[in-house]
Coordinates of C-alpha atoms in Angstrom, one line a residue:
M152 CA -32.1 20.7 -14.1
P153 CA -35.1 19.7 -16.6
S154 CA -36.4 16.5 -16.2
E155 CA -36.9 14.3 -19.3
Q156 CA -40.9 14.8 -19.2
E157 CA -40.0 18.3 -18.5
A158 CA -37.8 18.1 -21.4
T159 CA -40.5 16.4 -23.4
A160 CA -42.8 19.2 -23.3
H161 CA -41.1 21.8 -23.4
R162 CA -40.8 21.0 -27.5
G163 CA -44.2 20.1 -28.3
P164 CA -45.8 24.1 -28.2
A165 CA -41.9 24.4 -30.4
A166 CA -42.6 21.9 -33.2
S167 CA -46.0 23.5 -33.4
T168 CA -44.9 26.8 -34.1
S169 CA -43.9 27.7 -37.6
P170 CA -44.9 30.9 -39.9
A171 CA -47.1 31.0 -41.7
G172 CA -47.6 29.1 -45.3
E173 CA -45.1 27.2 -44.3
P174 CA -45.0 23.0 -43.1
P175 CA -45.1 22.4 -39.4
D176 CA -41.1 21.9 -38.5
T177 CA -41.9 17.9 -37.0
T178 CA -38.2 17.2 -36.0
P179 CA -37.5 17.1 -32.6
T180 CA -35.6 19.5 -30.1
P181 CA -33.0 18.2 -28.5
A182 CA -33.5 18.8 -25.0
P183 CA -31.6 20.9 -22.9
T184 CA -28.3 19.0 -21.9
P185 CA -27.6 19.7 -18.5
T186 CA -23.9 20.9 -17.3
A187 CA -22.3 17.1 -16.5
E188 CA -22.2 16.7 -12.2
N189 CA -18.4 16.7 -11.4
V190 CA -16.8 16.5 -8.3
F191 CA -14.7 18.9 -8.4
R192 CA -16.8 21.2 -10.0
A193 CA -19.3 23.7 -7.8
P194 CA -20.9 22.9 -4.9
Y195 CA -18.6 19.6 -4.6
A196 CA -14.8 21.3 -5.6
A197 CA -13.6 22.3 -2.2
L198 CA -15.6 19.4 0.1
T199 CA -13.7 16.9 -2.7
W200 CA -10.8 18.5 -2.1
G201 CA -10.7 19.3 1.8
I202 CA -11.6 15.0 2.2
V203 CA -8.5 14.1 0.0
L204 CA -6.3 16.0 1.2
S205 CA -7.4 15.0 4.8
V206 CA -6.7 11.1 3.8
A207 CA -3.8 12.0 1.8
L208 CA -2.7 13.3 5.1
V209 CA -3.4 10.8 7.1
A210 CA -1.7 8.0 4.7
F211 CA 1.7 10.5 4.6
E212 CA 2.1 11.4 8.4
S213 CA 1.3 6.5 8.5
M214 CA 4.2 5.2 5.8
G215 CA 6.4 8.4 6.2
V216 CA 6.5 7.9 9.9
A217 CA 7.0 4.1 9.7
T218 CA 10.3 5.1 7.2
V219 CA 11.6 7.5 9.9
L220 CA 10.9 5.5 12.3
P221 CA 13.6 3.7 13.6
D222 CA 15.8 6.7 13.6
I223 CA 13.1 8.0 16.1
A224 CA 13.4 5.4 18.3
E225 CA 17.3 5.3 18.5
R226 CA 17.5 9.0 18.6
L227 CA 14.3 9.0 21.5
G228 CA 16.0 5.9 23.8
G229 CA 12.4 3.4 22.5
L230 CA 14.6 1.1 20.2
H231 CA 13.2 -0.8 23.4
A232 CA 9.1 -0.3 23.0
Y233 CA 9.8 0.2 19.1
G234 CA 6.7 -1.5 18.5
W235 CA 4.0 0.7 20.2
G236 CA 5.5 3.6 18.3
L237 CA 3.2 1.8 16.0
S238 CA 0.2 0.2 18.4
A239 CA 0.0 3.2 19.7
L240 CA -1.8 4.8 17.3
M241 CA -3.2 1.6 15.4
L242 CA -4.9 1.1 18.6
A243 CA -5.9 4.6 19.6
N244 CA -7.2 4.4 16.1
L245 CA -10.2 2.1 17.0
I246 CA -11.2 5.0 19.9
G247 CA -11.4 7.7 17.8
T248 CA -13.2 5.8 14.4
V249 CA -15.9 4.9 17.1
A250 CA -16.5 8.3 18.8
A251 CA -16.4 10.0 15.9
G252 CA -18.7 8.0 13.9
R253 CA -20.8 8.0 16.6
D254 CA -20.9 12.1 17.2
A255 CA -21.2 12.2 13.3
D256 CA -24.8 10.3 13.8
R257 CA -25.6 12.9 16.3
H258 CA -24.6 16.0 15.4
G259 CA -23.5 16.1 12.1
P260 CA -19.7 15.4 10.3
A261 CA -19.2 18.7 10.7
R262 CA -18.5 18.6 14.2
P263 CA -16.3 15.6 15.1
L264 CA -14.1 15.8 11.9
A265 CA -13.0 19.4 13.1
V266 CA -12.1 17.4 16.6
G267 CA -10.5 15.1 14.9
L268 CA -8.1 17.0 12.8
V269 CA -7.3 19.2 15.2
V270 CA -6.6 16.3 17.9
F271 CA -4.2 14.7 15.2
A272 CA -2.7 18.6 14.7
V273 CA -1.8 18.5 18.4
G274 CA -0.2 15.5 18.1
C275 CA 1.7 15.8 15.1
A276 CA 2.6 19.0 17.1
L277 CA 3.6 17.2 20.6
A278 CA 5.0 14.1 18.7
G279 CA 7.3 16.6 16.2
S280 CA 8.2 18.3 19.7
A281 CA 9.2 15.1 21.9
P282 CA 12.4 15.0 23.9
D283 CA 11.6 11.4 25.2
W284 CA 9.9 8.4 24.2
P285 CA 7.4 9.1 26.2
V286 CA 6.1 11.6 24.9
F287 CA 6.3 11.0 21.6
L288 CA 4.3 8.1 22.0
A289 CA 1.5 10.3 23.4
G290 CA 1.6 11.9 20.4
R291 CA 1.2 9.4 18.5
F292 CA -1.6 7.7 20.6
L293 CA -3.4 11.8 19.5
Q294 CA -2.4 11.3 16.7
G295 CA -4.6 8.1 15.7
L296 CA -7.4 9.0 17.6
G297 CA -7.5 12.2 14.7
V298 CA -6.4 9.2 12.0
G299 CA -9.9 7.0 13.1
A300 CA -11.8 10.4 12.9
V301 CA -10.7 11.1 9.6
M302 CA -11.0 7.9 8.3
A303 CA -14.7 7.4 10.0
L304 CA -16.1 10.7 8.6
A305 CA -14.6 10.2 5.0
Y306 CA -16.9 7.7 4.4
A307 CA -19.8 9.3 6.4
A308 CA -19.6 12.4 4.5
I309 CA -19.1 11.8 1.1
S310 CA -22.3 9.5 1.3
L311 CA -24.5 12.4 3.2
A312 CA -23.0 15.5 1.2
Y313 CA -22.7 14.0 -2.3
P314 CA -25.5 12.0 -4.7
Q315 CA -25.7 8.3 -4.8
R316 CA -24.5 8.9 -8.7
L317 CA -20.7 10.3 -7.9
R318 CA -20.1 9.0 -4.4
A319 CA -18.6 5.5 -6.2
R320 CA -16.2 8.0 -8.1
M321 CA -14.8 9.5 -4.6
F322 CA -14.4 6.4 -2.9
A323 CA -12.6 5.9 -5.7
L324 CA -10.5 9.5 -5.0
V325 CA -10.1 8.5 -1.6
A326 CA -8.6 5.6 -2.7
G327 CA -6.2 7.4 -4.5
G328 CA -5.9 9.9 -1.9
W329 CA -4.2 7.2 -0.1
T330 CA -2.6 5.4 -2.3
V331 CA 0.1 8.0 -3.9
P332 CA 0.8 9.8 -0.5
S333 CA 1.3 6.3 0.4
L334 CA 3.9 6.0 -2.6
V335 CA 5.7 9.1 -2.4
G336 CA 5.2 9.4 1.5
P337 CA 8.4 6.7 2.6
T338 CA 11.0 8.9 0.1
V339 CA 9.7 12.4 1.7
A340 CA 9.9 11.9 4.8
A341 CA 13.6 10.3 4.1
V342 CA 14.9 12.9 2.9
I343 CA 13.4 15.4 5.5
S344 CA 14.7 13.4 8.2
D345 CA 18.0 13.1 6.5
H346 CA 18.5 16.6 5.1
V347 CA 16.7 18.8 7.6
S348 CA 15.5 16.6 11.1
W349 CA 13.1 14.2 11.4
R350 CA 11.1 16.4 13.4
G351 CA 10.4 18.1 10.0
V352 CA 8.4 15.1 9.0
F353 CA 5.7 16.2 11.5
V354 CA 5.9 20.3 11.4
L355 CA 5.2 19.7 7.4
L356 CA 2.2 18.6 8.5
L357 CA 0.5 21.1 10.5
P358 CA -0.3 23.8 8.0
L359 CA -1.4 21.4 5.5
I360 CA -4.3 20.2 8.1
A361 CA -5.5 23.7 8.0
V362 CA -5.8 24.0 4.4
A363 CA -7.3 20.8 4.5
A364 CA -9.9 21.7 6.9
A365 CA -10.8 25.3 5.5
L366 CA -11.7 23.1 2.6
A367 CA -14.1 20.8 4.4
L368 CA -15.7 22.0 6.7
P369 CA -17.7 24.9 5.7
Q370 CA -19.6 22.8 3.2
L371 CA -20.6 19.9 5.1
R372 CA -21.7 23.3 8.5
R373 CA -24.1 23.1 5.2
L374 CA -25.7 20.1 5.1
D375 CA -29.1 19.5 6.2
R376 CA -28.3 17.9 9.5
A377 CA -32.4 17.8 11.1
E378 CA -33.2 14.9 10.1
G379 CA -30.1 12.7 10.9
A380 CA -30.1 14.5 14.1
A381 CA -34.0 14.4 14.8
S382 CA -33.9 10.5 14.4
A383 CA -30.7 10.0 16.6
P384 CA -31.4 6.8 18.6
A385 CA -33.3 7.1 21.7
D386 CA -32.1 5.2 24.1
A387 CA -28.0 6.0 23.2
P388 CA -27.9 8.4 26.4
A389 CA -29.7 5.6 29.0
A390 CA -26.9 3.5 28.4
R391 CA -24.4 3.1 31.0
W392 CA -21.2 4.8 30.8
W393 CA -19.6 1.6 30.5
A394 CA -21.8 -0.2 27.9
T395 CA -21.5 3.4 25.6
P396 CA -20.0 2.7 22.1
V397 CA -17.1 4.6 22.8
A398 CA -16.3 2.6 25.9
R399 CA -16.4 -0.3 24.2
S400 CA -14.2 0.9 21.8
V401 CA -11.7 1.5 24.4
L402 CA -11.7 -2.2 25.9
L403 CA -11.5 -3.9 22.7
A404 CA -8.0 -1.4 22.0
A405 CA -7.0 -3.2 25.5
G406 CA -8.0 -6.2 23.9
T407 CA -6.5 -5.7 21.0
G408 CA -3.5 -4.4 22.1
V409 CA -3.2 -8.1 24.9
L410 CA -3.6 -9.7 21.8
L411 CA -0.9 -8.3 20.0
A412 CA 1.4 -8.1 22.8
G413 CA 1.2 -12.1 23.3
L414 CA 1.3 -12.9 19.5
Q415 CA 4.8 -11.2 20.3
L416 CA 6.0 -13.4 22.6
R417 CA 7.6 -17.1 21.4
Q418 CA 6.9 -18.9 25.0
L419 CA 2.9 -20.2 23.9
A420 CA 2.7 -21.0 28.0
L421 CA 2.3 -16.8 28.3
L422 CA 1.3 -16.3 24.2
V423 CA -1.4 -18.4 24.3
P424 CA -3.9 -17.2 27.5
L425 CA -2.9 -13.2 26.0
V426 CA -4.1 -14.3 23.2
V427 CA -7.0 -15.9 24.3
A428 CA -7.6 -13.1 26.6
G429 CA -7.2 -10.1 24.5
G430 CA -9.5 -12.3 21.6
V431 CA -12.5 -12.4 24.0
A432 CA -12.1 -9.1 25.0
G433 CA -12.0 -8.0 21.8
V434 CA -15.2 -10.3 20.4
L435 CA -17.2 -9.2 23.5
A436 CA -16.8 -5.6 22.6
L437 CA -17.4 -5.6 18.5
R438 CA -20.8 -6.7 19.5
T439 CA -21.5 -2.9 21.1
V440 CA -19.1 -1.4 18.2
T441 CA -20.5 -2.9 14.9
P442 CA -24.2 -2.6 13.8
P443 CA -26.3 -5.2 14.7
G444 CA -25.5 -8.7 13.3
T445 CA -22.4 -8.3 12.2
L446 CA -21.1 -11.2 14.4
A447 CA -23.8 -13.4 12.3
V448 CA -23.0 -11.4 9.1
R449 CA -26.3 -10.5 8.5
R450 CA -27.7 -9.1 5.0
G451 CA -26.7 -5.5 4.3
V452 CA -24.7 -3.0 6.5
P453 CA -23.1 -6.1 8.9
T454 CA -22.5 -7.6 5.7
G455 CA -20.4 -4.8 4.4
V456 CA -18.6 -4.4 7.2
V457 CA -17.2 -8.2 7.8
L458 CA -16.4 -8.0 3.8
R459 CA -13.9 -4.5 4.7
F460 CA -12.2 -7.6 7.7
L461 CA -12.1 -9.4 4.8
L462 CA -10.5 -7.6 2.1
C463 CA -8.4 -6.3 4.5
G464 CA -6.7 -8.8 5.8
A465 CA -6.7 -11.1 2.7
Y466 CA -4.9 -7.8 1.1
F467 CA -2.6 -6.0 3.7
G468 CA -2.3 -9.6 5.3
S469 CA -0.2 -10.5 2.5
E470 CA 1.3 -7.2 1.7
A471 CA 2.8 -6.9 5.1
F472 CA 4.9 -10.4 4.2
L473 CA 5.9 -9.8 0.5
P474 CA 9.3 -7.6 1.1
L475 CA 10.1 -10.0 3.6
G476 CA 9.7 -13.3 1.5
L477 CA 11.4 -11.5 -1.7
V478 CA 14.9 -10.1 0.0
R479 CA 14.7 -13.1 2.4
L480 CA 13.7 -15.8 0.0
R481 CA 14.6 -15.1 -3.5
D482 CA 17.3 -12.6 -2.5
L483 CA 15.7 -9.2 -4.3
S484 CA 17.0 -6.1 -3.5
A485 CA 14.7 -4.1 -1.0
S486 CA 14.0 -1.7 -4.0
E487 CA 13.1 -4.5 -6.5
A488 CA 10.9 -5.5 -3.6
G489 CA 9.6 -2.7 -3.0
L490 CA 8.0 -3.3 -6.9
G491 CA 5.4 -5.9 -5.5
L492 CA 3.6 -2.9 -3.6
S493 CA 4.3 0.0 -5.6
A494 CA 2.7 -2.2 -8.2
G495 CA -0.4 -3.8 -6.2
A496 CA -1.1 -0.1 -4.7
I497 CA -1.3 1.5 -8.4
T498 CA -3.7 -1.4 -9.6
W499 CA -6.1 -0.7 -6.6
V500 CA -6.2 3.0 -7.8
L501 CA -6.6 2.0 -11.5
G502 CA -9.2 -1.3 -10.5
A503 CA -11.2 1.6 -7.5
A504 CA -11.2 3.9 -10.6
W505 CA -12.7 1.6 -13.5
Q506 CA -15.2 0.7 -10.7
G507 CA -16.5 4.3 -10.0
R508 CA -17.3 4.8 -13.4
V509 CA -19.2 1.4 -14.4
D510 CA -21.1 1.6 -11.0
G511 CA -24.0 3.3 -12.4
R512 CA -25.3 0.7 -13.9
W513 CA -25.2 -1.1 -10.4
S514 CA -27.4 1.5 -8.8
G515 CA -29.9 0.8 -6.2
R516 CA -29.6 -2.5 -7.0
S517 CA -27.0 -5.6 -5.5
R518 CA -22.8 -4.9 -6.3
A519 CA -22.3 -8.8 -5.6
V520 CA -21.3 -10.0 -8.6
P521 CA -18.0 -7.0 -8.9
I522 CA -17.8 -7.8 -5.2
A523 CA -17.1 -11.6 -5.8
A524 CA -15.3 -11.0 -8.9
G525 CA -13.0 -8.8 -7.0
F526 CA -12.3 -10.7 -3.8
A527 CA -11.7 -13.6 -6.6
V528 CA -9.4 -12.1 -8.6
L529 CA -7.5 -10.5 -5.4
L530 CA -7.7 -14.1 -4.8
A531 CA -5.8 -15.5 -8.2
G532 CA -3.2 -12.2 -6.9
I533 CA -2.4 -13.5 -3.7
V534 CA -1.4 -17.3 -5.0
V535 CA 0.3 -16.3 -7.8
M536 CA 2.3 -13.8 -5.2
A537 CA 2.9 -16.6 -3.1
L538 CA 3.8 -18.8 -6.0
G539 CA 6.6 -15.9 -7.0
V540 CA 8.0 -15.6 -3.8
L541 CA 7.7 -19.4 -2.4
V542 CA 8.7 -21.8 -5.7
D543 CA 12.4 -21.4 -6.7
A544 CA 11.3 -22.9 -10.0
V545 CA 8.7 -19.7 -10.3
P546 CA 10.7 -16.4 -11.0
A547 CA 11.2 -14.2 -8.9
L548 CA 9.0 -11.3 -10.4
V549 CA 6.3 -13.3 -11.0
A550 CA 5.2 -12.3 -7.4
V551 CA 5.4 -8.4 -8.6
A552 CA 3.1 -9.7 -11.3
G553 CA 1.1 -11.3 -8.8
W554 CA 0.3 -8.4 -6.9
A555 CA 0.1 -6.3 -9.4
I556 CA -3.8 -8.7 -10.0
G557 CA -4.3 -8.8 -6.3
G558 CA -4.0 -5.3 -6.4
A559 CA -6.4 -4.4 -9.0
G560 CA -9.3 -7.1 -7.7
M561 CA -9.4 -4.9 -3.9
G562 CA -9.7 -1.7 -5.9
V563 CA -12.8 -3.3 -7.3
A564 CA -14.2 -5.2 -4.6
F565 CA -13.4 -2.0 -1.8
N566 CA -14.9 0.0 -3.9
A567 CA -18.0 -1.9 -4.9
A568 CA -18.4 -3.2 -1.1
T569 CA -18.4 0.3 0.8
T570 CA -20.1 1.7 -2.2
D571 CA -23.3 -0.1 -1.6
A572 CA -23.0 -0.8 2.3
M573 CA -22.8 2.7 2.2
E574 CA -26.0 2.9 0.3
Q575 CA -27.7 1.1 2.4
A576 CA -27.4 2.6 6.2
P577 CA -30.1 5.5 6.9
A578 CA -29.8 8.4 7.1
D579 CA -28.9 8.8 10.9
R580 CA -26.7 5.3 10.5
Q581 CA -24.0 7.2 8.4
G582 CA -21.2 7.9 10.5
E583 CA -22.2 4.4 12.3
A584 CA -21.5 2.4 9.2
S585 CA -18.6 4.1 8.0
G586 CA -16.9 4.2 11.8
A587 CA -17.7 0.6 12.0
M588 CA -16.0 -0.3 8.5
Q589 CA -13.3 1.6 9.1
L590 CA -13.0 -0.2 12.4
A591 CA -12.7 -3.4 10.4
Q592 CA -10.3 -2.5 8.7
T593 CA -7.8 -1.3 11.2
L594 CA -8.5 -4.5 13.7
A595 CA -7.2 -6.5 10.4
V596 CA -4.7 -4.9 9.5
A597 CA -3.6 -5.0 13.7
V598 CA -5.0 -8.8 13.7
L599 CA -3.5 -10.9 10.5
S600 CA -0.4 -8.1 11.1
G601 CA 0.4 -9.7 14.1
L602 CA 0.0 -12.7 12.7
G603 CA 2.2 -13.5 10.5
G604 CA 5.1 -11.8 12.9
A605 CA 4.0 -14.8 15.7
A606 CA 3.9 -16.7 13.3
V607 CA 7.4 -16.3 11.6
S608 CA 9.1 -15.3 14.9
L609 CA 7.4 -19.3 16.5
A610 CA 9.3 -20.9 13.5
S611 CA 12.4 -19.5 14.8
A612 CA 11.9 -20.1 18.1
Y613 CA 11.0 -23.3 17.2
G614 CA 13.7 -24.4 14.6
S615 CA 11.6 -24.1 11.3
T616 CA 11.8 -21.8 8.7
V617 CA 10.9 -18.9 6.6
T618 CA 8.8 -20.6 4.3
V619 CA 6.3 -22.3 6.9
A620 CA 5.9 -19.3 8.4
L621 CA 5.5 -17.1 4.8
T622 CA 3.0 -20.7 3.7
A623 CA 0.8 -20.8 6.7
T624 CA 0.3 -16.5 6.5
F625 CA -0.5 -16.5 2.6
A626 CA -2.6 -19.4 3.3
L627 CA -4.8 -17.9 6.0
T628 CA -5.3 -14.8 3.7
T629 CA -6.5 -16.5 0.2
A630 CA -8.5 -18.1 2.5
L631 CA -9.8 -14.4 3.9
A632 CA -10.4 -13.6 0.0
A633 CA -12.3 -17.2 -0.6
A634 CA -14.6 -16.3 2.2
G635 CA -14.8 -13.0 0.9
V636 CA -16.2 -14.4 -2.5
L637 CA -18.4 -17.1 -0.8
A638 CA -20.2 -13.7 1.7
A639 CA -19.9 -11.2 -1.3
H640 CA -24.3 -12.7 -2.1
R641 CA -24.9 -11.2 1.1
I642 CA -24.1 -7.3 0.6
R643 CA -27.3 -6.6 -0.1
P644 CA -31.2 -7.8 2.3
A645 CA -32.4 -11.3 -0.1
T646 CA -35.6 -10.4 -2.7
P647 CA -38.8 -11.6 -1.7

């Protein structure tokens, strides 16, 4: 691709060579127009489709299986441990995220992505053929390991394989690759379960996983990984096994599991010690599995990890209880309540797409302005949504409009924060940074959903109301969004 200097040099001689007797043509000759780069054109097309398809499969599995999980639990005798059908995937996700991210920094993204897709496929096959609930949970755990790897490596692969000017667009495509299947996944899974078998939901994924691998892996294997492999931390192999990031990710998953189990209890005498023990274990583990300085909100990549936690805690922590509020407090039908979720998902994609298009103006400098603006719009959306849910004088459908506002803010802030953080991560730390942000997202969803669920459960146990529980939940998510507005300026190191 010619540079502007090369194009100017090419025009100079052309202007002075005119036929004899004619004045020289001084009209500038337009520079050759290079073919516009596009993520859906060579050499990126196959990798783009492979990444988007991988993310879409994970989204379909997450939302589709959640839809048919009650039927699966009933048929396999697992209603008494229903919650673990969701928690097994989420906790394993934490481990897979860390393991895949660290391996990508040492060996490049192709190997851990291949392993992640294979483990995901094995988990789908095991869950789809499970004769009983314990075997099904084992399959869900394997799926979670694969899900963590796929989601962490999607961002790392984008940062390694695409030029900087295309990354924001790819991050927006990943958002669409997650959101669109999330909208159609529940319906498709329900149709398969009703007319074929719930096992077909898992079987359907197997050939598509193979297609995603065939598209993505060849391109990733061609990446020049020499620099990343050569500059891998020299002290990593010398660490004691119990101090390694993967071992600490197991501790984090265990601590999170204890915390979530405690939040499901109604007896405060048991709830409090379990939550404290799980929380302490989780915080200790986070010091190892996230970039140094994350817990102190150090400027740069650590702030990017914190912003991901705040974003996902505010958004998903609110979204998880929007249908409950509209159905229980405002007497809407389930389909009407679902409009809010759909509105937020659609505007998230639109916000991310818009941010991807205008991202060039922020290239090489702080994206604090769009991040803070996105957080502020998300905060406004939560407030409007909460008013529509909690205040009888406000029309219930205002909550749907509020969540459409919140989704737009989420799309802008999520895309801008991810792009800025990954842009600052060194080449040999792309996997670690990507894994840490995905871990923060999973942890935020788990913790905020658990806290909101505990609020509803305790309100019922101690004679309070759902209104009080949801008020407390939305107040917490609003505070997280406000904290994001304040923390956005730390996404880049301070300029001297």
